[in-house]
XYZ file of C-alpha atoms in Angstrom:
408
model
C 0.072 0.348 0.264
C 1.300 3.940 -0.734
C -0.111 6.689 1.115
C 0.885 9.447 -0.857
C 3.518 7.748 -2.849
C 4.882 6.501 0.067
C 5.014 2.479 0.853
C 3.177 1.772 4.035
C 6.424 -0.076 5.562
C 7.827 2.565 5.837
C 4.626 4.924 6.958
C 4.116 2.688 9.695
C 8.148 2.296 11.051
C 8.015 6.340 11.054
C 4.588 6.067 13.481
C 6.123 3.572 15.966
C 9.659 6.008 15.971
C 7.400 9.240 16.847
C 5.134 7.106 19.005
C 7.868 5.284 21.553
C 9.843 9.102 21.428
C 6.649 10.555 22.618
C 5.983 7.573 24.908
C 9.849 8.096 26.657
C 9.723 12.224 27.051
C 6.209 11.280 29.146
C 8.065 9.077 31.455
C 11.234 11.168 31.994
C 9.871 14.369 32.477
C 7.989 13.534 35.982
C 10.978 11.990 37.009
C 12.967 14.828 36.519
C 10.154 17.968 37.852
C 10.647 15.285 41.175
C 14.515 15.469 41.706
C 14.595 19.587 40.753
C 12.154 20.168 43.312
C 14.342 17.829 46.209
C 17.264 19.396 46.008
C 16.035 22.896 44.706
C 18.749 22.869 41.376
C 19.266 25.784 40.157
C 17.887 25.177 36.257
C 19.864 28.487 35.127
C 22.927 26.861 35.936
C 21.880 23.242 35.174
C 20.746 24.681 31.594
C 24.013 26.691 31.336
C 25.866 25.632 28.081
C 29.803 26.974 29.323
C 31.561 27.799 32.330
C 31.013 31.560 31.291
C 27.429 31.383 31.671
C 27.381 29.326 34.654
C 29.533 32.056 36.274
C 27.433 34.646 34.885
C 24.251 33.063 36.472
C 25.527 32.670 39.929
C 26.912 36.286 39.910
C 23.493 37.814 38.896
C 21.773 36.138 41.578
C 19.452 38.610 43.316
C 19.430 38.475 47.657
C 15.951 37.363 48.881
C 13.886 40.245 50.020
C 14.212 39.220 53.773
C 17.825 39.529 53.264
C 17.397 43.386 51.848
C 15.293 44.135 54.678
C 17.720 43.748 56.989
C 20.912 45.527 55.815
C 18.591 48.539 55.385
C 17.178 48.544 59.079
C 20.070 47.646 61.132
C 20.778 50.012 63.535
C 24.263 49.258 63.819
C 25.079 49.802 60.253
C 24.594 54.228 59.506
C 25.240 55.232 55.822
C 27.660 57.239 54.636
C 26.232 60.673 52.890
C 29.192 62.895 52.002
C 29.013 66.664 53.199
C 30.202 68.876 50.776
C 32.881 71.746 51.785
C 30.418 74.663 51.927
C 32.946 77.507 52.895
C 34.636 76.273 49.120
C 31.255 77.636 47.585
C 29.674 80.265 50.511
C 31.128 84.028 51.237
C 29.309 86.028 54.011
C 30.299 89.504 52.212
C 28.261 92.042 54.545
C 26.681 92.630 57.928
C 23.759 95.341 58.737
C 25.169 96.540 62.130
C 23.362 99.525 62.267
C 22.447 100.125 65.691
C 18.416 100.969 65.032
C 18.221 97.881 62.967
C 15.967 95.149 64.191
C 17.444 91.720 64.461
C 14.833 90.181 64.674
C 12.176 91.056 61.708
C 15.246 92.594 59.853
C 17.656 90.541 57.150
C 20.610 91.867 58.570
C 23.559 89.284 57.061
C 24.597 89.098 53.054
C 25.421 85.568 51.589
C 26.438 85.136 48.313
C 27.506 81.506 46.158
C 29.154 82.169 42.215
C 25.953 82.986 40.840
C 23.361 84.914 43.763
C 23.539 86.788 46.454
C 20.480 86.607 49.548
C 19.952 88.197 52.587
C 19.158 86.080 55.864
C 18.454 86.738 59.344
C 20.444 84.846 62.441
C 18.968 81.381 63.565
C 16.640 80.954 59.983
C 18.037 77.815 57.923
C 19.015 79.154 54.388
C 18.455 75.385 51.823
C 20.928 74.142 49.756
C 21.364 72.231 46.647
C 24.231 70.225 46.604
C 22.902 68.179 44.298
C 26.174 68.939 42.533
C 28.693 68.776 44.992
C 31.196 71.226 42.724
C 28.767 73.892 42.501
C 26.777 74.412 45.909
C 23.393 77.436 45.234
C 21.137 78.420 47.782
C 17.512 77.068 47.402
C 14.032 78.235 47.277
C 12.836 74.874 47.996
C 13.831 72.742 51.189
C 16.288 70.376 51.011
C 18.467 67.767 53.080
C 20.758 70.856 53.089
C 20.755 73.822 55.707
C 22.474 76.673 56.535
C 22.006 78.200 59.837
C 23.912 81.650 60.369
C 24.488 82.405 64.137
C 26.557 84.897 65.158
C 28.736 87.914 63.656
C 31.734 88.514 64.903
C 34.683 90.905 64.367
C 36.515 88.215 62.091
C 33.479 86.914 60.295
C 30.507 84.534 60.413
C 30.031 81.640 62.648
C 27.123 79.605 61.704
C 25.755 75.542 61.750
C 25.904 73.529 58.758
C 23.115 70.397 59.002
C 22.455 67.559 57.170
C 19.019 65.780 57.398
C 17.066 63.154 55.343
C 14.038 61.723 56.061
C 11.841 58.577 54.756
C 7.969 59.175 53.335
C 6.862 58.800 57.149
C 8.683 61.721 57.693
C 11.071 59.603 60.235
C 14.731 60.837 60.487
C 17.149 57.801 58.888
C 20.094 60.468 58.438
C 21.051 63.213 60.290
C 24.494 65.114 60.961
C 25.840 68.548 61.787
C 28.675 70.714 62.008
C 29.768 74.195 63.338
C 31.473 75.897 60.366
C 32.933 79.651 60.364
C 33.318 82.249 56.851
C 35.501 84.727 56.806
C 34.362 88.335 55.601
C 34.768 88.369 51.710
C 36.528 91.105 50.560
C 34.165 92.120 47.563
C 34.012 95.000 45.043
C 32.610 98.157 46.130
C 29.225 98.387 46.608
C 26.888 100.322 44.550
C 25.512 102.662 46.913
C 21.542 104.089 46.223
C 20.847 107.736 45.425
C 20.574 109.105 49.109
C 23.039 107.047 50.485
C 25.442 107.949 47.328
C 24.603 111.769 48.256
C 25.045 111.430 52.133
C 28.842 109.908 51.686
C 29.579 112.189 49.165
C 28.518 115.259 51.552
C 30.619 114.301 54.375
C 33.632 114.316 51.926
C 36.028 117.199 53.299
C 33.984 117.952 56.077
C 35.506 120.242 58.925
C 35.741 120.602 62.779
C 36.152 122.984 64.722
C 36.611 123.018 68.778
C 33.878 124.794 70.769
C 32.588 128.240 70.543
C 34.254 130.404 72.752
C 31.916 133.175 71.846
C 28.767 131.757 72.482
C 30.744 130.499 75.843
C 31.035 134.111 77.129
C 27.453 134.482 76.810
C 25.445 134.261 79.934
C 22.475 133.563 77.944
C 20.499 129.967 78.706
C 19.379 129.802 75.207
C 23.243 128.541 74.416
C 23.798 125.951 77.648
C 23.571 123.033 75.266
C 26.332 124.092 72.777
C 28.666 125.308 74.896
C 31.404 122.709 75.246
C 30.186 121.096 71.907
C 32.199 120.821 69.230
C 31.227 121.971 65.856
C 30.824 120.043 62.624
C 30.760 121.462 59.171
C 29.166 118.880 56.742
C 29.854 119.692 52.851
C 29.259 123.574 52.575
C 26.369 125.919 51.135
C 24.543 128.511 51.528
C 22.083 126.692 53.739
C 24.164 124.779 55.842
C 25.083 125.173 59.642
C 27.714 123.619 61.909
C 26.399 120.657 63.687
C 26.901 120.973 67.385
C 27.812 117.626 68.159
C 28.915 115.189 70.850
C 29.774 111.270 71.377
C 26.970 109.090 70.869
C 24.613 111.192 68.521
C 23.151 110.049 65.868
C 22.849 111.901 62.403
C 20.598 110.819 60.074
C 20.237 112.249 56.418
C 16.656 113.797 55.588
C 15.524 115.665 52.963
C 19.147 116.419 51.715
C 20.847 117.769 54.345
C 22.028 116.210 58.121
C 19.690 116.315 61.115
C 21.059 115.577 64.817
C 19.313 112.562 67.215
C 15.901 112.902 65.519
C 12.828 110.673 66.198
C 13.553 108.325 63.730
C 17.125 107.553 61.418
C 14.941 104.085 60.077
C 15.659 103.642 56.104
C 18.261 106.676 56.085
C 22.008 107.211 55.791
C 22.478 107.351 59.451
C 26.498 108.938 60.913
C 26.690 107.787 63.983
C 30.048 109.760 66.493
C 31.183 107.528 67.799
C 34.063 109.646 69.894
C 35.184 113.832 70.134
C 38.263 115.048 71.534
C 40.812 118.033 71.041
C 42.796 116.309 67.851
C 40.036 114.103 66.192
C 36.180 112.961 65.708
C 35.629 109.169 64.964
C 32.443 108.308 63.509
C 31.162 104.921 61.473
C 29.042 106.578 58.332
C 26.194 103.661 57.370
C 24.023 103.259 54.086
C 20.049 102.939 54.606
C 20.478 99.231 54.378
C 23.208 98.845 56.490
C 25.445 96.665 54.481
C 27.574 99.560 53.646
C 29.463 100.862 56.230
C 32.500 103.043 56.387
C 34.919 104.741 59.277
C 35.362 108.165 59.063
C 37.693 110.007 60.902
C 37.613 114.111 60.383
C 40.966 116.147 62.213
C 39.981 119.497 64.609
C 40.955 122.353 62.734
C 43.974 123.548 64.420
C 43.773 127.270 64.926
C 47.302 129.492 65.702
C 46.191 132.375 68.163
C 49.624 133.738 67.277
C 48.038 136.587 66.171
C 45.671 136.782 68.753
C 49.564 137.578 71.375
C 50.076 140.110 68.361
C 47.648 142.910 68.149
C 47.193 145.921 69.910
C 46.029 149.807 69.751
C 48.644 152.395 68.259
C 46.361 154.429 70.906
C 43.034 154.677 72.465
C 41.230 156.916 74.257
C 38.046 157.633 76.087
C 35.485 159.029 74.592
C 32.762 159.233 76.344
C 30.844 157.101 79.025
C 30.011 154.513 76.150
C 32.966 154.799 73.760
C 36.218 155.261 73.160
C 38.473 156.228 70.035
C 41.124 153.548 68.999
C 43.411 153.604 66.283
C 44.850 150.351 64.827
C 47.246 149.861 62.001
C 46.951 153.930 61.633
C 43.448 153.891 60.847
C 40.862 155.458 63.465
C 37.486 153.577 65.031
C 34.878 155.342 67.287
C 33.953 151.528 69.502
C 30.583 151.525 71.427
C 29.883 149.049 73.079
C 28.812 146.008 72.206
C 30.157 146.937 68.279
C 32.494 144.414 66.200
C 35.411 144.760 64.338
C 36.030 142.484 61.341
C 39.766 141.504 59.820
C 39.563 141.372 56.698
C 42.967 140.520 54.328
C 44.947 142.560 57.097
C 42.302 145.517 57.506
C 39.945 146.026 59.944
C 36.623 146.904 59.571
C 33.104 147.430 61.171
C 30.896 144.870 60.761
C 27.837 146.435 59.307
C 25.390 143.679 58.369
C 22.987 141.073 60.141
C 24.045 139.120 56.868
C 27.525 139.496 57.529
C 27.000 138.070 61.150
C 25.190 135.081 60.193
C 27.769 134.069 57.611
C 30.387 134.184 61.037
C 28.491 132.742 63.192
C 27.723 129.456 60.658
C 31.904 129.423 59.568
C 30.988 130.698 56.147
C 33.356 133.242 56.849
C 36.417 132.787 58.930
C 37.605 136.151 60.381
C 39.246 137.327 63.169
C 36.697 139.453 65.457
C 36.841 142.001 68.035
C 33.926 142.341 70.190
C 34.024 145.917 72.343
C 31.943 144.906 75.542
C 32.018 147.874 77.965
C 34.212 150.805 79.468
C 34.682 150.203 82.828
C 36.283 152.000 86.081
C 38.589 149.941 88.352
C 40.480 152.502 90.796
C 39.844 155.684 89.472
C 41.071 154.040 86.140
C 39.163 153.537 83.053
C 39.629 150.280 81.020
C 38.564 149.224 78.146
C 37.301 145.920 78.036
C 36.733 143.371 74.643
C 37.690 139.997 73.772
C 39.358 139.084 70.539
C 39.621 135.880 68.804
C 40.466 133.737 66.426
C 39.523 132.918 62.496
C 36.627 130.089 63.830
C 36.420 131.202 67.142
C 37.963 128.237 68.871
C 40.602 130.728 70.652
C 40.126 134.323 72.331
C 42.373 136.920 74.347
C 40.691 138.928 76.491
C 41.307 142.872 76.335
C 41.817 144.898 79.276
C 43.659 148.388 78.601
C 43.826 151.102 80.499
C 42.013 154.410 78.836
C 44.263 157.661 78.005
C 42.130 161.041 78.725
C 40.953 162.523 74.989
C 43.112 165.357 73.734
C 40.572 166.918 72.069
């Protein structure tokens, strides 16, 4: 018999071989499965075709879930998290040391990174972005890394660097803190705002003078507070007047002029007088925000009293009970009580205007002054009494000259 051109005997033999193969497989397979179950044989290893694949299968084998949990939560082991050297990236640049600064509400510390500058308060955390340890920056959003300013010293800023990691349940899984110190870094000059710049520029070329001896001789109560005060002249102009100052005074720049001890100095340029003596004034200037400060040393103008001792009348006669006739360098004057003479360009002249008087008091003009006080009698002798002041009235000489009888 032939099936599709194949002899029957050949077909029969083929069917018997295929049937025998499937019978053998059905008998052996359950035995192999039982063996693998009993001996926990590694299928990957068993069926590996080469030693290289067997080794790879062994290396890639993963630990069981139980082993992994034990490794993570083992209390005896702490994870290592590298802490960056933030002093290499964060600079302490300025500090608002104004005495009127409110340290509880104002940001008084200036910090900078390579790309940004921020202002901070003491004891308030600043978050840092440390994902790239080669470029640490400030972060507006909370991060595990924070920097807390603690105290400002003359040398720099003491702070705390804190690292804190939490899990999804908000439990702390890692925590580390260390104290760091940032030296103050010299930066480029601060750009001052318009008002602060005007105030600072006005201090250039300031002059200071010793107490005014003229008002010191005035016994009226209106000068009680000024008799022993030094006079500071700032940015002389038509409207400026000397400021009578003492140690501890606060000067505020308001409406383009300096005011002594105003009720409020907030957000205004400020000048603090730290010391006053016969040689110099020491003061500190602060901008309106306080982040720029400058120490000032203003010398006291030293007037010469030599000319006071060289002065003399050529002649002086009593004219009547209230006036005298005096001759100075060949020029004759009739001098009455409370008359003022001013020396201009080596020549003495009567003071004739109120404006000239005000300019002398305000140091807008600097001239020697002769004040004729009175004519007094002592031991049957009449005397001319007056006061001679130097150009700044820091020194004076009292004149008490016996009067001759009038020739005419």
